[in-house]
């Protein structure tokens, strides 16, 4: 499945006249896209933290190996 380009989707929705969507649908869709954007950001931040912890763990293991 191709990932959704959130910025393009949000721009398309914002540019549409208000009467193109059912009045409830537009705000709900914008909320969903905003939450998806935040989740993607959190996932990328978690990936960075995991990489940092992995490097720190390797450094600690190397330091311990030197003392044994």
mmCIF file of N, CA, C and O in Angstrom:
data_model
loop_
_atom_site.group_PDB
_atom_site.id
_atom_site.type_symbol
_atom_site.label_atom_id
_atom_site.label_comp_id
_atom_site.label_asym_id
_atom_site.label_seq_id
_atom_site.Cartn_x
_atom_site.Cartn_y
_atom_site.Cartn_z
ATOM 1 N N UNK A 1 0.838 -1.170 0.000
ATOM 2 C CA UNK A 1 0.000 0.000 0.000
ATOM 3 C C UNK A 1 0.891 1.244 0.000
ATOM 4 O O UNK A 1 1.848 1.323 0.754
ATOM 5 N N UNK A 2 0.569 2.190 -0.850
ATOM 6 C CA UNK A 2 1.345 3.420 -0.961
ATOM 7 C C UNK A 2 1.022 4.339 0.221
ATOM 8 O O UNK A 2 -0.138 4.543 0.562
ATOM 9 N N UNK A 3 2.073 4.903 0.887
ATOM 10 C CA UNK A 3 1.795 5.800 2.018
ATOM 11 C C UNK A 3 1.088 7.075 1.569
ATOM 12 O O UNK A 3 1.275 7.548 0.448
ATOM 13 N N UNK A 4 0.299 7.615 2.456
ATOM 14 C CA UNK A 4 -0.442 8.841 2.169
ATOM 15 C C UNK A 4 0.487 10.039 2.341
ATOM 16 O O UNK A 4 1.197 10.137 3.326
ATOM 17 N N UNK A 5 0.478 10.947 1.367
ATOM 18 C CA UNK A 5 1.214 12.190 1.509
ATOM 19 C C UNK A 5 0.308 13.160 2.260
ATOM 20 O O UNK A 5 -0.609 13.762 1.699
ATOM 21 N N UNK A 6 0.553 13.298 3.540
ATOM 22 C CA UNK A 6 -0.348 14.049 4.416
ATOM 23 C C UNK A 6 -0.402 15.519 4.034
ATOM 24 O O UNK A 6 -1.476 16.119 4.014
ATOM 25 N N UNK A 7 0.741 16.120 3.714
ATOM 26 C CA UNK A 7 0.750 17.543 3.380
ATOM 27 C C UNK A 7 -0.110 17.832 2.151
ATOM 28 O O UNK A 7 -0.865 18.795 2.128
ATOM 29 N N UNK A 8 -0.009 16.993 1.137
ATOM 30 C CA UNK A 8 -0.801 17.188 -0.080
ATOM 31 C C UNK A 8 -2.280 16.997 0.215
ATOM 32 O O UNK A 8 -3.122 17.790 -0.220
ATOM 33 N N UNK A 9 -2.619 15.961 0.987
ATOM 34 C CA UNK A 9 -4.019 15.712 1.325
ATOM 35 C C UNK A 9 -4.618 16.885 2.096
ATOM 36 O O UNK A 9 -5.721 17.334 1.809
ATOM 37 N N UNK A 10 -3.872 17.405 3.078
ATOM 38 C CA UNK A 10 -4.378 18.517 3.873
ATOM 39 C C UNK A 10 -4.556 19.766 3.011
ATOM 40 O O UNK A 10 -5.538 20.493 3.155
ATOM 41 N N UNK A 11 -3.616 20.010 2.101
ATOM 42 C CA UNK A 11 -3.724 21.175 1.224
ATOM 43 C C UNK A 11 -4.945 21.058 0.313
ATOM 44 O O UNK A 11 -5.662 22.037 0.098
ATOM 45 N N UNK A 12 -5.182 19.859 -0.215
ATOM 46 C CA UNK A 12 -6.340 19.662 -1.077
ATOM 47 C C UNK A 12 -7.647 19.898 -0.328
ATOM 48 O O UNK A 12 -8.572 20.524 -0.846
ATOM 49 N N UNK A 13 -7.709 19.408 0.891
ATOM 50 C CA UNK A 13 -8.928 19.565 1.676
ATOM 51 C C UNK A 13 -9.159 21.031 2.035
ATOM 52 O O UNK A 13 -10.270 21.540 1.960
ATOM 53 N N UNK A 14 -8.079 21.725 2.425
ATOM 54 C CA UNK A 14 -8.220 23.130 2.815
ATOM 55 C C UNK A 14 -8.648 24.011 1.647
ATOM 56 O O UNK A 14 -9.346 25.003 1.834
ATOM 57 N N UNK A 15 -8.226 23.666 0.433
ATOM 58 C CA UNK A 15 -8.541 24.478 -0.743
ATOM 59 C C UNK A 15 -9.960 24.261 -1.256
ATOM 60 O O UNK A 15 -10.494 25.081 -1.992
ATOM 61 N N UNK A 16 -10.567 23.144 -0.887
ATOM 62 C CA UNK A 16 -11.914 22.839 -1.363
ATOM 63 C C UNK A 16 -12.927 23.788 -0.741
ATOM 64 O O UNK A 16 -12.832 24.120 0.436
ATOM 65 N N UNK A 17 -13.902 24.227 -1.520
ATOM 66 C CA UNK A 17 -14.978 25.029 -0.929
ATOM 67 C C UNK A 17 -15.730 24.215 0.120
ATOM 68 O O UNK A 17 -15.809 22.996 0.042
ATOM 69 N N UNK A 18 -16.274 24.907 1.098
ATOM 70 C CA UNK A 18 -16.943 24.237 2.216
ATOM 71 C C UNK A 18 -18.103 23.356 1.811
ATOM 72 O O UNK A 18 -18.434 22.408 2.498
ATOM 73 N N UNK A 19 -18.732 23.636 0.677
ATOM 74 C CA UNK A 19 -19.915 22.864 0.303
ATOM 75 C C UNK A 19 -19.577 21.595 -0.480
ATOM 76 O O UNK A 19 -20.466 20.858 -0.858
ATOM 77 N N UNK A 20 -18.312 21.308 -0.714
ATOM 78 C CA UNK A 20 -17.939 20.108 -1.454
ATOM 79 C C UNK A 20 -18.055 18.854 -0.590
ATOM 80 O O UNK A 20 -18.241 17.770 -1.092
ATOM 81 N N UNK A 21 -17.862 19.001 0.704
ATOM 82 C CA UNK A 21 -17.909 17.863 1.622
ATOM 83 C C UNK A 21 -19.132 18.004 2.510
ATOM 84 O O UNK A 21 -19.649 19.089 2.711
ATOM 85 N N UNK A 22 -19.549 16.879 3.038
ATOM 86 C CA UNK A 22 -20.566 16.944 4.075
ATOM 87 C C UNK A 22 -19.923 17.760 5.205
ATOM 88 O O UNK A 22 -18.770 17.526 5.550
ATOM 89 N N UNK A 23 -20.617 18.737 5.783
ATOM 90 C CA UNK A 23 -19.985 19.630 6.762
ATOM 91 C C UNK A 23 -19.236 18.926 7.895
ATOM 92 O O UNK A 23 -18.259 19.445 8.402
ATOM 93 N N UNK A 24 -19.653 17.737 8.273
ATOM 94 C CA UNK A 24 -18.982 17.021 9.359
ATOM 95 C C UNK A 24 -17.723 16.324 8.857
ATOM 96 O O UNK A 24 -16.757 16.180 9.588
ATOM 97 N N UNK A 25 -17.703 15.919 7.624
ATOM 98 C CA UNK A 25 -16.605 15.109 7.105
ATOM 99 C C UNK A 25 -15.288 15.870 7.042
ATOM 100 O O UNK A 25 -14.245 15.339 7.401
ATOM 101 N N UNK A 26 -15.312 17.116 6.595
ATOM 102 C CA UNK A 26 -14.076 17.872 6.422
ATOM 103 C C UNK A 26 -13.303 18.015 7.733
ATOM 104 O O UNK A 26 -12.116 17.697 7.780
ATOM 105 N N UNK A 27 -13.919 18.473 8.838
ATOM 106 C CA UNK A 27 -13.147 18.576 10.081
ATOM 107 C C UNK A 27 -12.663 17.225 10.605
ATOM 108 O O UNK A 27 -11.561 17.128 11.146
ATOM 109 N N UNK A 28 -13.471 16.202 10.420
ATOM 110 C CA UNK A 28 -13.062 14.869 10.883
ATOM 111 C C UNK A 28 -11.870 14.379 10.080
ATOM 112 O O UNK A 28 -10.900 13.849 10.641
ATOM 113 N N UNK A 29 -11.901 14.560 8.779
ATOM 114 C CA UNK A 29 -10.783 14.145 7.937
ATOM 115 C C UNK A 29 -9.511 14.925 8.281
ATOM 116 O O UNK A 29 -8.423 14.361 8.352
ATOM 117 N N UNK A 30 -9.643 16.217 8.528
ATOM 118 C CA UNK A 30 -8.486 17.024 8.919
ATOM 119 C C UNK A 30 -7.915 16.532 10.246
ATOM 120 O O UNK A 30 -6.700 16.456 10.412
ATOM 121 N N UNK A 31 -8.767 16.185 11.179
ATOM 122 C CA UNK A 31 -8.307 15.672 12.481
ATOM 123 C C UNK A 31 -7.563 14.350 12.308
ATOM 124 O O UNK A 31 -6.518 14.123 12.917
ATOM 125 N N UNK A 32 -8.092 13.476 11.483
ATOM 126 C CA UNK A 32 -7.437 12.183 11.231
ATOM 127 C C UNK A 32 -6.058 12.398 10.617
ATOM 128 O O UNK A 32 -5.080 11.782 11.032
ATOM 129 N N UNK A 33 -5.976 13.275 9.627
ATOM 130 C CA UNK A 33 -4.687 13.531 8.985
ATOM 131 C C UNK A 33 -3.692 14.160 9.958
ATOM 132 O O UNK A 33 -2.502 13.834 9.945
ATOM 133 N N UNK A 34 -4.164 15.041 10.814
ATOM 134 C CA UNK A 34 -3.289 15.666 11.806
ATOM 135 C C UNK A 34 -2.759 14.622 12.787
ATOM 136 O O UNK A 34 -1.557 14.606 13.104
ATOM 137 N N UNK A 35 -3.623 13.743 13.253
ATOM 138 C CA UNK A 35 -3.185 12.693 14.173
ATOM 139 C C UNK A 35 -2.196 11.748 13.500
ATOM 140 O O UNK A 35 -1.216 11.327 14.108
ATOM 141 N N UNK A 36 -2.435 11.428 12.238
ATOM 142 C CA UNK A 36 -1.520 10.567 11.502
ATOM 143 C C UNK A 36 -0.148 11.226 11.379
ATOM 144 O O UNK A 36 0.884 10.571 11.539
ATOM 145 N N UNK A 37 -0.133 12.525 11.132
ATOM 146 C CA UNK A 37 1.128 13.258 11.029
ATOM 147 C C UNK A 37 1.888 13.182 12.358
ATOM 148 O O UNK A 37 3.099 12.962 12.375
ATOM 149 N N UNK A 38 1.178 13.343 13.476
ATOM 150 C CA UNK A 38 1.825 13.271 14.788
ATOM 151 C C UNK A 38 2.357 11.868 15.063
ATOM 152 O O UNK A 38 3.438 11.718 15.634
ATOM 153 N N UNK A 39 1.611 10.847 14.671
ATOM 154 C CA UNK A 39 2.074 9.481 14.878
ATOM 155 C C UNK A 39 3.328 9.190 14.071
ATOM 156 O O UNK A 39 4.250 8.538 14.561
ATOM 157 N N UNK A 40 3.380 9.673 12.847
ATOM 158 C CA UNK A 40 4.584 9.473 12.036
ATOM 159 C C UNK A 40 5.779 10.154 12.676
ATOM 160 O O UNK A 40 6.880 9.630 12.689
ATOM 161 N N UNK A 41 5.558 11.352 13.215
ATOM 162 C CA UNK A 41 6.646 12.086 13.868
ATOM 163 C C UNK A 41 7.135 11.293 15.079
ATOM 164 O O UNK A 41 8.332 11.158 15.294
ATOM 165 N N UNK A 42 6.209 10.747 15.868
ATOM 166 C CA UNK A 42 6.598 9.970 17.042
ATOM 167 C C UNK A 42 7.391 8.739 16.639
ATOM 168 O O UNK A 42 8.369 8.378 17.283
ATOM 169 N N UNK A 43 6.979 8.072 15.561
ATOM 170 C CA UNK A 43 7.702 6.887 15.102
ATOM 171 C C UNK A 43 9.131 7.230 14.713
ATOM 172 O O UNK A 43 10.057 6.495 15.031
ATOM 173 N N UNK A 44 9.327 8.354 14.017
ATOM 174 C CA UNK A 44 10.679 8.723 13.614
ATOM 175 C C UNK A 44 11.520 9.091 14.831
ATOM 176 O O UNK A 44 12.711 8.780 14.893
ATOM 177 N N UNK A 45 10.914 9.729 15.827
ATOM 178 C CA UNK A 45 11.645 10.061 17.039
ATOM 179 C C UNK A 45 12.038 8.799 17.797
ATOM 180 O O UNK A 45 13.146 8.700 18.329
ATOM 181 N N UNK A 46 11.142 7.819 17.832
ATOM 182 C CA UNK A 46 11.457 6.561 18.503
ATOM 183 C C UNK A 46 12.604 5.840 17.813
ATOM 184 O O UNK A 46 13.465 5.261 18.468
ATOM 185 N N UNK A 47 12.616 5.883 16.488
ATOM 186 C CA UNK A 47 13.709 5.247 15.751
ATOM 187 C C UNK A 47 15.049 5.856 16.109
ATOM 188 O O UNK A 47 16.053 5.159 16.258
ATOM 189 N N UNK A 48 15.084 7.174 16.260
ATOM 190 C CA UNK A 48 16.322 7.853 16.646
ATOM 191 C C UNK A 48 16.765 7.474 18.045
ATOM 192 O O UNK A 48 17.955 7.275 18.311
ATOM 193 N N UNK A 49 15.808 7.358 18.966
ATOM 194 C CA UNK A 49 16.146 6.979 20.336
ATOM 195 C C UNK A 49 16.680 5.551 20.393
ATOM 196 O O UNK A 49 17.642 5.263 21.102
ATOM 197 N N UNK A 50 16.059 4.658 19.638
ATOM 198 C CA UNK A 50 16.513 3.261 19.625
ATOM 199 C C UNK A 50 17.944 3.192 19.110
ATOM 200 O O UNK A 50 18.785 2.484 19.683
ATOM 201 N N UNK A 51 18.249 3.942 18.055
ATOM 202 C CA UNK A 51 19.604 3.939 17.502
ATOM 203 C C UNK A 51 20.603 4.481 18.528
ATOM 204 O O UNK A 51 21.704 3.935 18.687
ATOM 205 N N UNK A 52 20.220 5.549 19.234
ATOM 206 C CA UNK A 52 21.117 6.125 20.244
ATOM 207 C C UNK A 52 21.349 5.134 21.376
ATOM 208 O O UNK A 52 22.488 4.940 21.818
ATOM 209 N N UNK A 53 20.285 4.487 21.860
ATOM 210 C CA UNK A 53 20.437 3.503 22.933
ATOM 211 C C UNK A 53 21.299 2.319 22.489
ATOM 212 O O UNK A 53 22.090 1.790 23.265
ATOM 213 N N UNK A 54 21.136 1.922 21.242
ATOM 214 C CA UNK A 54 21.936 0.805 20.725
ATOM 215 C C UNK A 54 23.429 1.174 20.716
ATOM 216 O O UNK A 54 24.278 0.378 21.117
ATOM 217 N N UNK A 55 23.742 2.406 20.281
ATOM 218 C CA UNK A 55 25.143 2.860 20.278
ATOM 219 C C UNK A 55 25.696 2.927 21.697
ATOM 220 O O UNK A 55 26.826 2.490 21.955
ATOM 221 N N UNK A 56 24.903 3.470 22.634
ATOM 222 C CA UNK A 56 25.350 3.560 24.021
ATOM 223 C C UNK A 56 25.592 2.172 24.610
ATOM 224 O O UNK A 56 26.571 1.962 25.336
ATOM 225 N N UNK A 57 24.719 1.236 24.280
ATOM 226 C CA UNK A 57 24.864 -0.133 24.780
ATOM 227 C C UNK A 57 26.157 -0.746 24.255
ATOM 228 O O UNK A 57 26.910 -1.378 25.008
ATOM 229 N N UNK A 58 26.438 -0.547 22.963
ATOM 230 C CA UNK A 58 27.662 -1.088 22.379
ATOM 231 C C UNK A 58 28.891 -0.460 23.022
ATOM 232 O O UNK A 58 29.875 -1.149 23.304
ATOM 233 N N UNK A 59 28.844 0.854 23.288
ATOM 234 C CA UNK A 59 29.970 1.523 23.939
ATOM 235 C C UNK A 59 30.193 0.966 25.341
ATOM 236 O O UNK A 59 31.333 0.723 25.753
ATOM 237 N N UNK A 60 29.110 0.742 26.082
ATOM 238 C CA UNK A 60 29.238 0.176 27.423
ATOM 239 C C UNK A 60 29.767 -1.247 27.389
ATOM 240 O O UNK A 60 30.607 -1.627 28.214
ATOM 241 N N UNK A 61 29.303 -2.027 26.422
ATOM 242 C CA UNK A 61 29.795 -3.397 26.305
ATOM 243 C C UNK A 61 31.288 -3.403 25.980
ATOM 244 O O UNK A 61 32.044 -4.227 26.509
ATOM 245 N N UNK A 62 31.729 -2.495 25.101
ATOM 246 C CA UNK A 62 33.156 -2.401 24.770
ATOM 247 C C UNK A 62 33.972 -1.998 25.982
ATOM 248 O O UNK A 62 35.060 -2.552 26.245
ATOM 249 N N UNK A 63 33.452 -1.041 26.763
ATOM 250 C CA UNK A 63 34.165 -0.607 27.963
ATOM 251 C C UNK A 63 34.262 -1.737 28.985
ATOM 252 O O UNK A 63 35.316 -1.940 29.611
ATOM 253 N N UNK A 64 33.185 -2.499 29.159
ATOM 254 C CA UNK A 64 33.215 -3.630 30.083
ATOM 255 C C UNK A 64 34.178 -4.714 29.623
ATOM 256 O O UNK A 64 34.855 -5.339 30.413
ATOM 257 N N UNK A 65 34.243 -4.933 28.321
ATOM 258 C CA UNK A 65 35.133 -5.961 27.789
ATOM 259 C C UNK A 65 36.594 -5.592 28.034
ATOM 260 O O UNK A 65 37.436 -6.468 28.247
ATOM 261 N N UNK A 66 36.896 -4.309 28.037
ATOM 262 C CA UNK A 66 38.275 -3.871 28.263
ATOM 263 C C UNK A 66 38.711 -4.147 29.718
ATOM 264 O O UNK A 66 39.881 -4.379 29.979
ATOM 265 N N UNK A 67 37.761 -4.127 30.649
ATOM 266 C CA UNK A 67 38.080 -4.320 32.068
ATOM 267 C C UNK A 67 38.069 -5.785 32.479
ATOM 268 O O UNK A 67 38.420 -6.112 33.578
ATOM 269 N N UNK A 68 37.683 -6.675 31.591
ATOM 270 C CA UNK A 68 37.631 -8.094 31.957
ATOM 271 C C UNK A 68 38.877 -8.813 31.584
ATOM 272 O O UNK A 68 39.672 -8.587 30.837
#
